[in-house]
Every structure is written in C-alpha cells, then in structure tokens.
PDB file of C-alpha atoms in Angstrom:
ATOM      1  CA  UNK J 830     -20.450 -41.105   9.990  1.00 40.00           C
ATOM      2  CA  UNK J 831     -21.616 -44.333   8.113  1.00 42.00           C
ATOM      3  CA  UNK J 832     -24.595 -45.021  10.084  1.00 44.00           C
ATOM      4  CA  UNK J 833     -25.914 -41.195  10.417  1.00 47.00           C
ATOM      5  CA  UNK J 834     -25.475 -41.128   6.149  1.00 45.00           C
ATOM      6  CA  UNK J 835     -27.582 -44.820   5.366  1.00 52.00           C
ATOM      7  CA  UNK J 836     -29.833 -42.786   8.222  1.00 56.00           C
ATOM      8  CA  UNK J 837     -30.706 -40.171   6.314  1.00 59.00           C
ATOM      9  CA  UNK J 838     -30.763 -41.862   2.995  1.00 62.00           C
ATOM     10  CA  UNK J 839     -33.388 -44.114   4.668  1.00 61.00           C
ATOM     11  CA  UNK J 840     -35.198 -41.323   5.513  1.00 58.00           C
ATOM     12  CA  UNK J 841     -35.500 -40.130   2.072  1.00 64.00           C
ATOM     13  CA  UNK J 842     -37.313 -43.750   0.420  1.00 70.00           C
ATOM     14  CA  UNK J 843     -39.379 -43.392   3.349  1.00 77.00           C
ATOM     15  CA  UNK J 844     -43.346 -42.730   1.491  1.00 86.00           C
ATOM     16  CA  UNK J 845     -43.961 -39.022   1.469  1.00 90.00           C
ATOM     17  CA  UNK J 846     -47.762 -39.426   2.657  1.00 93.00           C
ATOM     18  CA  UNK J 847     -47.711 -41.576   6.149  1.00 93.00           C
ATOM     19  CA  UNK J 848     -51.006 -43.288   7.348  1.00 93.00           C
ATOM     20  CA  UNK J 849     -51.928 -43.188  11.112  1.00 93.00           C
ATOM     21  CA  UNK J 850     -54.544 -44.134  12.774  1.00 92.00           C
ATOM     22  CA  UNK J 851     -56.073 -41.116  14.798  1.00 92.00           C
ATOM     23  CA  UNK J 852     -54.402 -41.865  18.105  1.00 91.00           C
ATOM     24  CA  UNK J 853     -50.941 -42.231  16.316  1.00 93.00           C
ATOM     25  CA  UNK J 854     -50.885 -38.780  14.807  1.00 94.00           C
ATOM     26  CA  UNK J 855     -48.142 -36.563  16.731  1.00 93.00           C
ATOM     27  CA  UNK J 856     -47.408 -32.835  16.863  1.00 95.00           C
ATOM     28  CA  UNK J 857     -45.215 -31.324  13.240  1.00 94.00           C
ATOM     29  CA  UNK J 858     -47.226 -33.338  11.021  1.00 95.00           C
ATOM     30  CA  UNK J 859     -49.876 -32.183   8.461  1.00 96.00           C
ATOM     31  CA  UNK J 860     -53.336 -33.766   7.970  1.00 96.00           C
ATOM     32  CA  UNK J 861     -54.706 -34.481   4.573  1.00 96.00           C
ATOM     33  CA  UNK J 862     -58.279 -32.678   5.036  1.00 93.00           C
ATOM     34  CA  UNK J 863     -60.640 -33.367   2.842  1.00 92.00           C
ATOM     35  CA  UNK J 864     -60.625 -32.081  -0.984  1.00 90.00           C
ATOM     36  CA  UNK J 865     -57.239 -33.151  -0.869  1.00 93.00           C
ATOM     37  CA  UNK J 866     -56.270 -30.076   1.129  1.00 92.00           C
ATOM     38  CA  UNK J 867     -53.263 -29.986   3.950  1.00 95.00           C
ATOM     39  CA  UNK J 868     -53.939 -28.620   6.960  1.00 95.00           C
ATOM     40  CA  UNK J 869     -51.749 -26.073   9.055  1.00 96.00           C
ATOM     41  CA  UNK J 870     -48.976 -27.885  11.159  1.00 96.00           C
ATOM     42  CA  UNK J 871     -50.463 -29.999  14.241  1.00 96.00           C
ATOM     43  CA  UNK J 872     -49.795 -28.331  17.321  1.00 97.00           C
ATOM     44  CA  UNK J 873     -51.098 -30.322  20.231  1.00 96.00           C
ATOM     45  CA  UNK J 874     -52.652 -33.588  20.013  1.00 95.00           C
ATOM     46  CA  UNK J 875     -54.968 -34.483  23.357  1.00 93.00           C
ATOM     47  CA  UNK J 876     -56.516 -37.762  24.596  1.00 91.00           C
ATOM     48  CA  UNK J 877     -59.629 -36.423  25.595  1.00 90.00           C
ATOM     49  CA  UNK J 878     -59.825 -38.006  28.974  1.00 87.00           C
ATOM     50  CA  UNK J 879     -63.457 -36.684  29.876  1.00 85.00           C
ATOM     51  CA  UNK J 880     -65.501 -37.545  26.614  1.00 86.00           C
ATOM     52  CA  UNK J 881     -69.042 -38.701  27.071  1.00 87.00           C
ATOM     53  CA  UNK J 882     -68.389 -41.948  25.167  1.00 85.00           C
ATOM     54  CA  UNK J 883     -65.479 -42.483  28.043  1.00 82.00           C
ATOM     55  CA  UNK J 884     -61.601 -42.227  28.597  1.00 81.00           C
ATOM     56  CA  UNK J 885     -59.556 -42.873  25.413  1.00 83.00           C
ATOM     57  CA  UNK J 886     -61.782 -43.180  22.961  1.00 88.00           C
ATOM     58  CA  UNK J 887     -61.030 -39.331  21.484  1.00 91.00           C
ATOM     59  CA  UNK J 888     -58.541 -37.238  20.652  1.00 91.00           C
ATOM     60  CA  UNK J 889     -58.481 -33.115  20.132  1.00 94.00           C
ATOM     61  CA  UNK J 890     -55.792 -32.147  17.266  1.00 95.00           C
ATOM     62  CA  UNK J 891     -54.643 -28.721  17.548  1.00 96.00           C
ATOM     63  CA  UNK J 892     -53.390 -26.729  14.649  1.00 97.00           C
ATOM     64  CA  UNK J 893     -51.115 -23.843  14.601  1.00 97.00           C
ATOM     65  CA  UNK J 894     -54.087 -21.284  13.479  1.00 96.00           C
ATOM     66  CA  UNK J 895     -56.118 -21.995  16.522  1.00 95.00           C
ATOM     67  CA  UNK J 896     -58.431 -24.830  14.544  1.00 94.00           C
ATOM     68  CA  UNK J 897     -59.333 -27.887  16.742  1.00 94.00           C
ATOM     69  CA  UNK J 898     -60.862 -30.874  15.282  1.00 94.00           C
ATOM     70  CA  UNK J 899     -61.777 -34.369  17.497  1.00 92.00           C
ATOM     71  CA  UNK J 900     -61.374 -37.441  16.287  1.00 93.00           C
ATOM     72  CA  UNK J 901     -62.574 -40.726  17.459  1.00 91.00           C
ATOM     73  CA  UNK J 902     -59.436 -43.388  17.848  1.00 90.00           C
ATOM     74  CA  UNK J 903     -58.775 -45.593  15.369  1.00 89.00           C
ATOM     75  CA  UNK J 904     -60.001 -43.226  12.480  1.00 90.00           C
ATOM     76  CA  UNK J 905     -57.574 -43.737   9.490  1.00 91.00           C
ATOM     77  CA  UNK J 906     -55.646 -40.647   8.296  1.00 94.00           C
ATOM     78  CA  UNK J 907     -53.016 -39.554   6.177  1.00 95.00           C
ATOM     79  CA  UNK J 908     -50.202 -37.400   7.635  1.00 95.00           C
ATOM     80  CA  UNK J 909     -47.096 -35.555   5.648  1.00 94.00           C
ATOM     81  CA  UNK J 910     -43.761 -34.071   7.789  1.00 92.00           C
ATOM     82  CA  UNK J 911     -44.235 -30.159   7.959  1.00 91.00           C
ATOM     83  CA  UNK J 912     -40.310 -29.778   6.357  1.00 89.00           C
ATOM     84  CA  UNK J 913     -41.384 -32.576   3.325  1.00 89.00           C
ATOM     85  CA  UNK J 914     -39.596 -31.224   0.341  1.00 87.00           C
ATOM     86  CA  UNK J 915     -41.049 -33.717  -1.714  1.00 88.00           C
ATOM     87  CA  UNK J 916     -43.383 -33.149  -4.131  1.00 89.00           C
ATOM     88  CA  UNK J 917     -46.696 -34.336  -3.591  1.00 90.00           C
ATOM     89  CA  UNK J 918     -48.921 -35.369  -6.573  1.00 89.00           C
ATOM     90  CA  UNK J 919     -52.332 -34.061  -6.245  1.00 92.00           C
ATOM     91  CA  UNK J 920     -54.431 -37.141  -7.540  1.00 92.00           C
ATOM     92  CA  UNK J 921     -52.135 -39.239  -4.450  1.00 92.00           C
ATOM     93  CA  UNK J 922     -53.664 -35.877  -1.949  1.00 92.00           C
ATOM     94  CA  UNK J 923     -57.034 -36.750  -3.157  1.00 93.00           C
ATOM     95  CA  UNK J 924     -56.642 -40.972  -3.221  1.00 92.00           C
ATOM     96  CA  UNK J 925     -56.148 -40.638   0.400  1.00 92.00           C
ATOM     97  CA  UNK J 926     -58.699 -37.856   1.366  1.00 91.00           C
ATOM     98  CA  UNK J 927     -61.098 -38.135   3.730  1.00 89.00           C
ATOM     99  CA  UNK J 928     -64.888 -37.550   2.384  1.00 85.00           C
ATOM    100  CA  UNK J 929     -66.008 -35.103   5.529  1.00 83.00           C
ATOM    101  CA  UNK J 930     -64.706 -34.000   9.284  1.00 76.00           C
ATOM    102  CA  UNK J 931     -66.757 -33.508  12.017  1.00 61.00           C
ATOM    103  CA  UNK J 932     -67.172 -29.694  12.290  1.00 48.00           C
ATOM    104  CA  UNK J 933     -63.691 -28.734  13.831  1.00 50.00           C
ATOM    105  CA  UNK J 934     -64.485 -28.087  17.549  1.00 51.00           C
ATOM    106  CA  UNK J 935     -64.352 -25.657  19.789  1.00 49.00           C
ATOM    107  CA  UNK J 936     -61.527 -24.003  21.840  1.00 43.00           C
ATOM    108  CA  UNK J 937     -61.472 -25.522  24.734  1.00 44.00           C
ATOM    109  CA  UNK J 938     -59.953 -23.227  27.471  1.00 39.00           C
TER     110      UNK J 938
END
C-alpha cells in the first residue's frame, strides 16, 4: 500500500503542462493550440508512413471531434492529461503556445 500511495503523491508534483516533442504525444492528452486554447482529447496519433518528405518524418493527431492536424517530428508541444484537475493559469497556456498550425488536415479515410 506504501508504494501505490508515494505513487500517486508523485503523480500529483508532477508539472501540470508536459512538453513533447511531436512524435512523443500519445492518445488522452490535450494540445495547447494556439491563443492559449486546449484542444479536444487526442484520439489517434499516426506515423504517417507514406508522406512525400518520406517514412517517419510526420505524424496525423486525431481529436475526438473529428479534427486532424499533421505535424512534422520533432515539433515542440505542450500537452495536459484529459482528467488534470489542476488549475491551469492562463498566462502559463499562453507562455507555451504555439504562434500558428498548419491548417488541420483532412480526413483521411
């Protein structure tokens, strides 16, 4: 019971923003779009295996909404756990928002 309690009180100094790098970003995680906004909770995340610039150099995140939006790898970006109950000062959102996205892409069927 010891371990699973200094667990979860680990857990909880843990920083409430997380920085990955594009191809780090996994599925239950929430971008911070740009203007500071979050974005609806990451679905999928692809390696896009047949991108014109070759194999594993781009990724498709897909949001719960139906939004897709590639990234190239190694693009910096902020992630916060769907279930953060945590407060989350705006000015930190903003610090950490990117200028601009691509426009989000297309559904790929």
């Amino acid at each position: 019971m010891a371990k699973c309690y200094r667990d979860e009180r680990a857990a909880r100094h843990k920083p409430v923003l997380i920085s990955k790098s594009a191809q780090g970003v996994e599925e239950g995680y929430r971008l911070v779009g740009p203007g500071g906004a979050l974005t609806p909770i990451i679905s999928h995340v692809q390696w896009l295996d047949n991108h014109p610039d070759g194999p594993d150099t781009h990724m498709m995140i897909s949001f719960e909404d139906g939004t897709n939006v590639e990234f190239p790898f190694d693009v910096p970006l902020a992630v916060i756990w769907n279930d953060e109950q945590r407060a989350v000062n705006e000015t930190d959102l903003l610090d950490v928002a990117p200028a601009v996205w691509r426009t989000p892409a297309e559904r790929r069927c």
